[in-house]
Tab-separated table of C-alpha atoms in Angstrom:
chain	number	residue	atom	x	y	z
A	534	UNK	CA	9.542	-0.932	13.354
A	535	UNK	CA	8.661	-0.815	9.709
A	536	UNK	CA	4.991	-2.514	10.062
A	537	UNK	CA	2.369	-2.723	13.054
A	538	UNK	CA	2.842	-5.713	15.211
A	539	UNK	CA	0.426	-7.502	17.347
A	540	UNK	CA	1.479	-9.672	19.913
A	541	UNK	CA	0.581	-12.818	20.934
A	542	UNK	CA	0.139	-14.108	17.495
A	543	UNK	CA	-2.073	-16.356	19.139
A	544	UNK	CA	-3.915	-16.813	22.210
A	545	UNK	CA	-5.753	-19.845	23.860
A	546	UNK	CA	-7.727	-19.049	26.790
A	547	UNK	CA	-9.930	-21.047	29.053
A	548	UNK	CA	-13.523	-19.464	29.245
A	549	UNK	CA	-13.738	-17.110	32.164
A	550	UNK	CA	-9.674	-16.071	31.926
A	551	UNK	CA	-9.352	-12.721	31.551
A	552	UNK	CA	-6.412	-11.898	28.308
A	553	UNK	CA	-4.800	-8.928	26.682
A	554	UNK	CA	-3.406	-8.229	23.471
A	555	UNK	CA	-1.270	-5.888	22.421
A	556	UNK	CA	-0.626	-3.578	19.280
A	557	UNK	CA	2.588	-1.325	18.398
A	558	UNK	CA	1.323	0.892	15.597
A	559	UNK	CA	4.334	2.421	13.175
A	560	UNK	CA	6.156	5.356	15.194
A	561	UNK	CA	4.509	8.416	14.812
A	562	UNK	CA	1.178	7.109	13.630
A	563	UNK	CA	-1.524	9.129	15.403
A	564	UNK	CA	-4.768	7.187	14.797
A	565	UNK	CA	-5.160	3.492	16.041
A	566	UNK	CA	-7.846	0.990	15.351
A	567	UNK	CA	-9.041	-2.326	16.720
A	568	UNK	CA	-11.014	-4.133	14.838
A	569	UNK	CA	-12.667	-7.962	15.152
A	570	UNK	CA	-12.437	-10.429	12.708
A	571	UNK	CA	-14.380	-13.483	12.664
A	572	UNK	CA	-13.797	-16.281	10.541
A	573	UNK	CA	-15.295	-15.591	6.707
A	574	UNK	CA	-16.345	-12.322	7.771
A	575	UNK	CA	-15.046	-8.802	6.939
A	576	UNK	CA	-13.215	-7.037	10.043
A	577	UNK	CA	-15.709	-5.509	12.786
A	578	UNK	CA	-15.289	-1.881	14.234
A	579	UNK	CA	-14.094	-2.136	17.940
A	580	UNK	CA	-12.625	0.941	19.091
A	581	UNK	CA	-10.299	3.834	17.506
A	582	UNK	CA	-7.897	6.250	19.120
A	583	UNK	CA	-6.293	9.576	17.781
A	584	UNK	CA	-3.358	9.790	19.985
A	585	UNK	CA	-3.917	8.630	23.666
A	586	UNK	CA	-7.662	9.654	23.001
A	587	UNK	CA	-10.160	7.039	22.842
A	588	UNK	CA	-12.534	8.998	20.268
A	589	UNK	CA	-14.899	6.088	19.410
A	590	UNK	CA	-15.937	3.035	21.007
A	591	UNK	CA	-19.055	2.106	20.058
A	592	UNK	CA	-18.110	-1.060	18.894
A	593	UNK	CA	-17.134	-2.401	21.606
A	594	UNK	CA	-19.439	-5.505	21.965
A	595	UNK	CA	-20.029	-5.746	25.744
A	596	UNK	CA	-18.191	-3.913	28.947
A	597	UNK	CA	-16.113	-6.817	29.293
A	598	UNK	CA	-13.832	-5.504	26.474
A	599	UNK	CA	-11.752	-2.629	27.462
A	600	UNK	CA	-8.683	-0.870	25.458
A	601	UNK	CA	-6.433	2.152	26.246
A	602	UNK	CA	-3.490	3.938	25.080
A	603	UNK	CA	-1.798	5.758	27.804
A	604	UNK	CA	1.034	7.260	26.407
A	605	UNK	CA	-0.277	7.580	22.306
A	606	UNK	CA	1.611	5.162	20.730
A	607	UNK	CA	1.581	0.984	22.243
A	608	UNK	CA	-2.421	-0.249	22.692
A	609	UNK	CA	-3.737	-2.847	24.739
A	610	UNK	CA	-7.242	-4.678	24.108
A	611	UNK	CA	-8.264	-6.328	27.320
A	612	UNK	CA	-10.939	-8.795	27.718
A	613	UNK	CA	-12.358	-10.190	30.658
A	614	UNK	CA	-13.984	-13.627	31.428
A	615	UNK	CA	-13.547	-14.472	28.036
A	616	UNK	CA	-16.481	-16.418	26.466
A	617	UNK	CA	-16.535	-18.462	23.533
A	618	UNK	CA	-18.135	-16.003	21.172
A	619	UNK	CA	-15.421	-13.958	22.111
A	620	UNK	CA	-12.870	-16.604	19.786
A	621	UNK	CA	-11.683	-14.693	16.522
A	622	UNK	CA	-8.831	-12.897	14.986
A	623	UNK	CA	-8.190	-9.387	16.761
A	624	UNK	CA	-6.867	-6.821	13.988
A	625	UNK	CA	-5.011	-3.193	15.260
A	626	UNK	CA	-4.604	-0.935	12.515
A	627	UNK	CA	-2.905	2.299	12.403
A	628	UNK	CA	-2.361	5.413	10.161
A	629	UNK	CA	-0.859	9.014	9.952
A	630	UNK	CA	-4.194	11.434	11.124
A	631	UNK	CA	-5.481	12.003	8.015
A	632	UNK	CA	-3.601	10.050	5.649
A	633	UNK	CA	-6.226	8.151	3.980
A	634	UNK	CA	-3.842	8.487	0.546
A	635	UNK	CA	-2.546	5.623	1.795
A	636	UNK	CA	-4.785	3.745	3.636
A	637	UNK	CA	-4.177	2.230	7.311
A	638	UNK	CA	-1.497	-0.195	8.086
A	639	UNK	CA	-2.692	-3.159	9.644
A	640	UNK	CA	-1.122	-5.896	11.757
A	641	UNK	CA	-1.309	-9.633	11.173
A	642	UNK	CA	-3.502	-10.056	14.099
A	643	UNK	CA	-3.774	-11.748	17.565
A	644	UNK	CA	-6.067	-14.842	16.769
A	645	UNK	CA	-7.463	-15.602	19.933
A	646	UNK	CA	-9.647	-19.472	20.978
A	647	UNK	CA	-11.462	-19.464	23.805
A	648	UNK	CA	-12.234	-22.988	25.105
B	531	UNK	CA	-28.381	1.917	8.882
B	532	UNK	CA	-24.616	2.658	7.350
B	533	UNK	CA	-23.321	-0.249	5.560
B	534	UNK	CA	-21.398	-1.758	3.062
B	535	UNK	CA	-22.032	-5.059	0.690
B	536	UNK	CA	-19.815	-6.724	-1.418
B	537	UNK	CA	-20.668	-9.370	-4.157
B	538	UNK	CA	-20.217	-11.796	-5.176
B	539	UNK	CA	-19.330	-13.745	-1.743
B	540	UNK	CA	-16.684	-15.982	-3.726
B	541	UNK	CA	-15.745	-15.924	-6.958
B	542	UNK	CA	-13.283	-18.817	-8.847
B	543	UNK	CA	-12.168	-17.786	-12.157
B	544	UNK	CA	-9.611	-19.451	-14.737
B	545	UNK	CA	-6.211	-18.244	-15.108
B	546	UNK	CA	-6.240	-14.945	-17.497
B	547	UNK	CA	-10.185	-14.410	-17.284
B	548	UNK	CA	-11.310	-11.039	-16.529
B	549	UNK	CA	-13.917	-10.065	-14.106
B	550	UNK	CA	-15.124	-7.307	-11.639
B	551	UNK	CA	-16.161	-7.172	-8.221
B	552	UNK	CA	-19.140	-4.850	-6.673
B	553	UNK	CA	-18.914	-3.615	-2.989
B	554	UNK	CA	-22.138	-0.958	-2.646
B	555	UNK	CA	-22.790	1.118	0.297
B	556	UNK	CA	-24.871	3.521	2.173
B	557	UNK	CA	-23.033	5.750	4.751
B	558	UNK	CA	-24.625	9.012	6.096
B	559	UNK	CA	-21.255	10.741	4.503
B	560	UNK	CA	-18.148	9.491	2.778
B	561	UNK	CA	-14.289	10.073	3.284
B	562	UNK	CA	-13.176	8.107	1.568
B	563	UNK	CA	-13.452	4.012	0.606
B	564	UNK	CA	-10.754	2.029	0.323
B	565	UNK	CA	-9.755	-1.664	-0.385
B	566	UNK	CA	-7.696	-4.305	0.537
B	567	UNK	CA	-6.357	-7.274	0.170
B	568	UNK	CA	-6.474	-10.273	2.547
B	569	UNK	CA	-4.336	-13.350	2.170
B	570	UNK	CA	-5.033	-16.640	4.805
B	571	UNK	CA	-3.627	-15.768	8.071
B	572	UNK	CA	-3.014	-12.144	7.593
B	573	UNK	CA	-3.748	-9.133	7.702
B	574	UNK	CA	-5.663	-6.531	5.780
B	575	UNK	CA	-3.043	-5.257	2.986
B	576	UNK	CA	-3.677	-1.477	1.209
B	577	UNK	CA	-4.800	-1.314	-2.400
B	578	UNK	CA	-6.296	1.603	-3.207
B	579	UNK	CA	-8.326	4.811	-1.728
B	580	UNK	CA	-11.021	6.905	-3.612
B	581	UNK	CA	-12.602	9.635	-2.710
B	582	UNK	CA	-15.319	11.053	-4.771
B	583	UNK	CA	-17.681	9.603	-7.710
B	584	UNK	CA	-15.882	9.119	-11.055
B	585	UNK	CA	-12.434	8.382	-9.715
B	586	UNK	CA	-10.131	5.814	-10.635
B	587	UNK	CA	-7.446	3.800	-9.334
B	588	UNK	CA	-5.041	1.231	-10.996
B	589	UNK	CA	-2.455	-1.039	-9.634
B	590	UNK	CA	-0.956	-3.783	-11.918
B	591	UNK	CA	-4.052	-6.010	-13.159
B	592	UNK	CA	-5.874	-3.925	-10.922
B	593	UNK	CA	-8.855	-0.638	-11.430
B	594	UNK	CA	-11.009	0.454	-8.938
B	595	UNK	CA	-13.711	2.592	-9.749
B	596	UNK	CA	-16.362	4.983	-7.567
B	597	UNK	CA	-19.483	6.020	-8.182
B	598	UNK	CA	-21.897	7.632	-5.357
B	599	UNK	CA	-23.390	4.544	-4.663
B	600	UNK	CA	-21.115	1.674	-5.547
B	601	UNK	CA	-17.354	0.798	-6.443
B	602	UNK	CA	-16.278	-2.342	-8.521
B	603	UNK	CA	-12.514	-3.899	-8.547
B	604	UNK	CA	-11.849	-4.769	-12.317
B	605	UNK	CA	-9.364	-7.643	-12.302
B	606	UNK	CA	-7.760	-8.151	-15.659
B	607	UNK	CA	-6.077	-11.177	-16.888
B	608	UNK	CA	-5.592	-12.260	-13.644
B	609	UNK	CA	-3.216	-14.898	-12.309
B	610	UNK	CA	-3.565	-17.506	-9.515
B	611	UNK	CA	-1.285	-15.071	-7.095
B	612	UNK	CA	-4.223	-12.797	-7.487
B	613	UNK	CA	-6.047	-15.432	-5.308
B	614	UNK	CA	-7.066	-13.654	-1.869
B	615	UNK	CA	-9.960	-12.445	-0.296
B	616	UNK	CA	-10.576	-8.788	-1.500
B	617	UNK	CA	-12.228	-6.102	1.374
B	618	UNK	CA	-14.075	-3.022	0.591
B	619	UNK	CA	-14.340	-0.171	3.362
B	620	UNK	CA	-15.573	2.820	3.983
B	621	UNK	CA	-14.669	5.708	6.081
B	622	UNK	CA	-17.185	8.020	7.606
B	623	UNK	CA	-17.419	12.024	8.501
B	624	UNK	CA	-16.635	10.649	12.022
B	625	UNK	CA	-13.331	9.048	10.702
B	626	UNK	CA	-15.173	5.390	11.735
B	627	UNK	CA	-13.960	2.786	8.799
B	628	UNK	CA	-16.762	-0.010	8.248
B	629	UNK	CA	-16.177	-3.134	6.141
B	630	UNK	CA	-17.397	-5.209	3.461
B	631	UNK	CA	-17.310	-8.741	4.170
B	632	UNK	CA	-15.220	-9.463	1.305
B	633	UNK	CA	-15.004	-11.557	-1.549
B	634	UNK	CA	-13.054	-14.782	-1.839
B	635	UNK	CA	-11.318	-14.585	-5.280
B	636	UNK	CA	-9.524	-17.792	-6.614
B	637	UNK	CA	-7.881	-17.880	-9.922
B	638	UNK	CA	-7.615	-21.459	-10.927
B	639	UNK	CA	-4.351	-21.954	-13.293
């Protein structure tokens, strides 16, 4: 497709229910980001992958968050036992490997409430 | 501690009344910095990348500028589509991207 998409657009999940979101980056876009966006804030580092290779994820807030990237391209953020601080707008972002000419392409996000 | 501070939080501004917004930051070793726009319910949309002190960037009523410490947005004669939040990021040595927290821009008409 011609932009990243993120599916669901949005999620409601009871606390304790385990969910998972998932990003297509543009084909042939190496590097992958996830990022987590609460309300008023700026987006927060999660996790990044250059091709099926999780390089970085220090961001990750707890072990209950989990993504992978098996075959390089499609990405899945899982969460488990979701808690309530866990509610806010999950962003995947991807890019050419080095092509920071023209920024990352982001998706429109998975906003996911957690009651 | 890397990190990256924009200012003013919000900003409202009348219809064709320039201004400039800051976004400083303090990263062990930078990339590049970039920034974005943000409209409600969206995501993060490409403006600009620059990559070393003294460059600049323009886009329509847009010019970034870079410095080693700090970049500004200059928004001239703006108009009320210009209303958005605007995000500042920068990307480290280890390719890692860290944000700004933005600023909420609204151009009243």
């Amino acid at each position: 497709g011609a932009g990243v998409s993120q599916s669901p657009r949005y999620k409601v999940a009871k606390r304790g229910q385990d969910v998972a979101l998932r990003c297509d980056p543009i084909s042939g876009h190496v590097s992958l980001f996830w990022y987590q966006q609460a309300l008023g804030q700026g987006p927060e580092f999660l996790t990044y992958f250059q091709n099926e290779a999780q390089l970085d994820k220090s961001g990750l807030p707890s072990d209950r968050f989990f993504a992978e990237r098996p075959e390089g391209s499609v990405s899945t953020l899982k969460i488990q036992r979701t808690q309530q601080e866990d509610s806010a707008v999950y962003l995947c972002a991807s890019s050419l490997a080095g092509n920071r000419a023209h920024g990352y392409t982001f998706g429109s996000g998975t906003r996911l409430t957690v009651v | 501690e890397d990190q990256v501070t924009q200012s003013p939080e919000a900003l409202r501004l009348q219809e064709g009344e320039s201004s400039s917004l800051n976004c400083s930051y303090t990263v062990s070793g930078l990339r590049g910095l970039f920034w974005y726009r943000q409209d409600p319910g969206k995501g993060p949309e490409f403006l600009f990348t620059l990559y070393s002190a003294g460059e600049e960037k323009e886009k329509e009523r847009l010019k970034a500028t870079l410095t080693k410490k700090e970049s500004f947005l200059h928004i001239t004669a703006p108009k009320p589509e210009d209303s958005a939040t605007y995000l500042c990021a920068v990307q480290q040595v280890d390719d890692k991207i860290i944000f700004g927290k933005g600023t909420r821009l609204h151009i009243l008409p």
